[in-house]
Coordinates of C-alpha atoms in Angstrom, one line a residue:
M1 CA -55.1 -30.2 86.9
N2 CA -54.6 -26.6 88.2
I3 CA -51.7 -26.1 85.7
L4 CA -54.1 -27.1 82.8
K5 CA -56.7 -24.7 84.0
R6 CA -54.3 -21.9 84.2
L7 CA -53.0 -22.7 80.7
Y8 CA -56.5 -22.9 79.4
A9 CA -57.5 -19.5 81.0
K10 CA -54.3 -17.9 79.6
Y11 CA -54.4 -19.3 76.0
K12 CA -58.1 -20.1 75.4
H13 CA -58.2 -17.3 72.8
G14 CA -56.3 -19.5 70.5
I15 CA -59.1 -22.1 70.2
P16 CA -61.2 -20.1 67.7
L17 CA -58.1 -19.8 65.5
A18 CA -57.3 -23.5 65.6
I19 CA -61.0 -24.4 64.8
Y20 CA -61.1 -21.9 61.9
M21 CA -57.9 -23.0 60.4
I22 CA -59.1 -26.6 60.4
I23 CA -62.3 -25.5 58.6
Y24 CA -60.5 -23.2 56.2
L25 CA -57.8 -25.8 55.2
S26 CA -60.4 -28.6 54.8
W27 CA -62.7 -26.3 52.7
F28 CA -59.8 -25.1 50.6
A29 CA -58.4 -28.6 50.0
W30 CA -61.9 -29.6 48.8
L31 CA -62.0 -26.6 46.4
E32 CA -58.6 -27.5 45.0
K33 CA -59.8 -30.9 44.1
T34 CA -63.2 -29.8 42.8
N35 CA -62.7 -26.7 40.8
I36 CA -60.1 -28.0 38.3
K37 CA -62.1 -28.2 35.1
N38 CA -65.2 -26.1 35.0
Y39 CA -64.4 -22.6 36.1
Q40 CA -64.6 -19.0 35.0
V41 CA -61.3 -17.7 33.5
I42 CA -60.2 -14.5 35.0
H43 CA -58.2 -12.2 32.7
V44 CA -57.7 -8.5 32.2
T45 CA -55.6 -6.6 29.6
L46 CA -53.0 -5.6 32.1
D47 CA -52.1 -9.2 32.7
D48 CA -50.5 -9.4 29.3
Y49 CA -48.1 -6.6 30.1
I50 CA -46.8 -8.0 33.4
P51 CA -43.5 -10.0 33.0
F52 CA -42.7 -13.3 34.7
W53 CA -40.0 -12.6 37.3
E54 CA -39.1 -15.8 39.2
V55 CA -37.0 -14.1 41.9
F56 CA -40.3 -12.9 43.5
V57 CA -40.9 -16.5 44.6
V58 CA -38.9 -15.5 47.7
P59 CA -41.4 -13.0 49.1
Y60 CA -44.2 -15.2 47.9
F61 CA -43.0 -18.0 50.2
L62 CA -42.1 -15.6 53.0
W63 CA -45.9 -14.8 53.1
F64 CA -46.5 -18.0 55.1
A65 CA -44.0 -17.0 57.9
Y66 CA -45.0 -13.3 57.7
V67 CA -48.7 -13.8 58.5
A68 CA -48.1 -16.6 61.0
A69 CA -45.4 -14.5 62.8
V70 CA -47.8 -11.5 63.2
V71 CA -50.6 -13.6 64.5
V72 CA -48.5 -15.5 66.9
F73 CA -46.8 -12.3 68.2
L74 CA -50.2 -10.7 68.8
F75 CA -51.5 -13.9 70.4
F76 CA -48.9 -13.6 73.2
K77 CA -48.5 -9.8 73.3
N78 CA -52.0 -8.3 73.1
R79 CA -55.2 -10.2 73.1
Q80 CA -57.4 -7.4 71.8
E81 CA -55.1 -6.7 68.9
Y82 CA -55.0 -10.4 68.2
Y83 CA -58.8 -10.5 68.0
K84 CA -58.9 -7.6 65.6
C85 CA -56.3 -9.2 63.3
C86 CA -58.2 -12.5 63.3
V87 CA -61.5 -10.7 62.5
F88 CA -59.7 -9.0 59.6
L89 CA -58.1 -12.3 58.3
F90 CA -61.1 -14.6 58.9
T91 CA -63.6 -12.3 57.2
G92 CA -61.6 -12.1 54.0
M93 CA -60.7 -15.7 53.9
T94 CA -64.4 -16.7 54.4
I95 CA -65.5 -14.4 51.6
F96 CA -62.8 -16.0 49.4
L97 CA -64.1 -19.5 50.2
I98 CA -67.7 -18.6 49.5
I99 CA -66.8 -16.9 46.2
S100 CA -64.7 -19.9 45.1
T101 CA -67.5 -22.3 46.0
L102 CA -70.3 -20.4 44.3
W103 CA -68.3 -19.0 41.4
P104 CA -65.3 -21.3 40.6
N105 CA -62.6 -19.3 39.0
G106 CA -59.1 -19.7 37.6
H107 CA -56.6 -18.3 35.0
H108 CA -54.4 -19.3 32.1
L109 CA -51.5 -17.0 32.8
R110 CA -48.7 -19.5 33.6
P111 CA -46.2 -19.9 30.8
A112 CA -46.1 -23.3 29.1
V113 CA -42.3 -23.5 29.4
M114 CA -40.1 -21.8 31.9
P115 CA -38.1 -19.1 30.2
R116 CA -35.0 -19.8 32.4
D117 CA -33.6 -22.6 34.5
N118 CA -32.3 -21.5 37.9
V119 CA -33.0 -22.1 41.6
F120 CA -35.9 -19.6 41.5
T121 CA -37.6 -21.1 38.5
Q122 CA -37.2 -24.5 40.1
A123 CA -38.9 -23.2 43.3
V124 CA -41.7 -21.8 41.1
S125 CA -42.1 -25.1 39.4
F126 CA -42.6 -26.8 42.8
L127 CA -45.1 -24.1 43.7
W128 CA -47.1 -24.7 40.6
K129 CA -47.2 -28.4 41.2
V130 CA -48.8 -28.1 44.6
D131 CA -50.9 -25.1 43.8
T132 CA -53.4 -25.2 41.0
P133 CA -54.2 -22.0 39.0
T134 CA -57.8 -22.0 40.4
N135 CA -59.6 -20.5 43.4
L136 CA -57.9 -17.1 43.0
W137 CA -60.4 -14.4 43.6
P138 CA -59.8 -12.3 45.7
S139 CA -56.1 -13.0 46.3
I140 CA -55.7 -14.2 49.9
H141 CA -51.9 -13.7 49.6
V142 CA -52.6 -10.0 49.0
Y143 CA -55.5 -9.6 51.5
N144 CA -53.7 -11.4 54.4
S145 CA -50.5 -9.5 53.7
M146 CA -52.4 -6.3 54.1
G147 CA -54.0 -7.6 57.3
A148 CA -50.6 -8.5 58.7
H149 CA -49.2 -5.1 57.8
F150 CA -52.1 -3.2 59.3
A151 CA -51.8 -5.2 62.5
V152 CA -48.1 -4.4 62.7
M153 CA -48.8 -0.7 62.1
R154 CA -51.5 -0.6 64.8
C155 CA -49.6 -2.7 67.3
T156 CA -49.0 -0.8 70.6
A157 CA -46.0 -3.1 71.4
L158 CA -44.3 -1.9 68.2
K159 CA -44.9 1.8 68.8
G160 CA -41.8 3.7 67.8
R161 CA -40.3 0.6 66.0
K162 CA -40.1 2.3 62.6
G163 CA -37.6 -0.2 61.3
I164 CA -39.9 -3.1 61.9
K165 CA -42.9 -1.2 60.4
F166 CA -40.9 -0.2 57.3
A167 CA -39.7 -3.8 56.8
S168 CA -43.2 -5.0 57.1
G169 CA -44.4 -2.5 54.5
I170 CA -41.6 -3.5 52.1
L171 CA -42.5 -7.2 52.5
C172 CA -46.2 -6.6 52.2
V173 CA -45.7 -4.7 48.9
S174 CA -43.2 -7.4 47.6
I175 CA -45.7 -10.2 48.3
I176 CA -48.4 -8.3 46.5
L177 CA -46.2 -7.8 43.5
S178 CA -45.1 -11.4 43.6
T179 CA -48.6 -12.7 43.0
M180 CA -48.6 -11.1 39.6
L181 CA -45.0 -11.5 38.7
L182 CA -45.1 -15.2 39.3
K183 CA -48.3 -15.5 37.3
Q184 CA -50.2 -16.7 40.4
H185 CA -52.9 -14.1 40.1
S186 CA -54.5 -11.7 37.7
V187 CA -54.5 -8.0 38.3
F188 CA -58.2 -8.4 38.9
D189 CA -57.6 -10.7 41.9
V190 CA -55.1 -8.3 43.3
A191 CA -57.2 -5.1 42.8
T192 CA -60.3 -6.7 44.4
A193 CA -58.3 -8.0 47.3
I194 CA -56.8 -4.5 47.9
A195 CA -60.3 -3.0 47.8
L196 CA -61.7 -5.6 50.2
G197 CA -58.7 -5.1 52.5
S198 CA -59.3 -1.3 52.5
V199 CA -62.9 -1.8 53.4
M200 CA -62.1 -4.2 56.2
Y201 CA -59.4 -1.8 57.5
T202 CA -62.1 0.9 57.9
F203 CA -64.4 -1.6 59.6
V204 CA -61.8 -3.1 62.0
Y205 CA -59.5 -0.2 62.8
R206 CA -60.8 3.2 61.6
R207 CA -64.2 2.7 63.1
E208 CA -62.7 2.3 66.6
A209 CA -60.5 5.3 66.1
A210 CA -63.4 7.4 65.0
L211 CA -65.5 6.4 68.0
A212 CA -62.5 7.2 70.3
A213 CA -62.2 10.7 68.7
R214 CA -65.9 11.3 69.1
K215 CA -65.8 10.4 72.8
M216 CA -62.7 12.7 73.2
R217 CA -64.6 15.6 71.5
R218 CA -67.6 15.1 73.8
G219 CA -65.4 15.1 76.8
M220 CA -63.8 18.3 75.8
K221 CA -67.2 19.9 75.2
K222 CA -68.3 18.9 78.7
R223 CA -65.2 20.4 80.3
I224 CA -65.7 23.7 78.3
S225 CA -69.3 23.9 79.3
M226 CA -68.4 23.5 83.0

């Protein structure tokens, strides 16, 4: 019993994550079954100029491991940074669910026939079978990639680890590009996700930095006045 109490005290911060993921996945599964016919088509002119490049299915699938690895790392390494990352991710994911519920959306960007036949196009075909071209705005692939990269960049345990931060940035950008090059998302989905991620970065990370700088300036003024 004491062992269970210790484990609970040490890892209880994972309970909100588990509860939220159950809610999110259930809600998303319902949307995928519901919003398959009547939805607003998302399309902008730039979509017509973006080629289909199947090799980007690699970073697209790496997204799942990337976001999960960052969250798990912070879960064990730094509880406060873990909370910030979760606030960032959960906020965007909830906004996405609400938008998809109130304003069903989708696109018609996927080619009717695969232009080539190789291991990458086969992987894309599998992706398209399990993922409908609906419930797209804003792109959670883009938004959560930004959230994971911001968490890596602000992680105190990774201070000075330039290689890891650089690799995270490359993967983040590759995932964002993959959403358009695989015809998974419109440029509109990507742009709005980037805008939302930028706002949330200011709210979750920059706000705290600004408050800390303000306190530091006040402290310096007190010392000078003394």
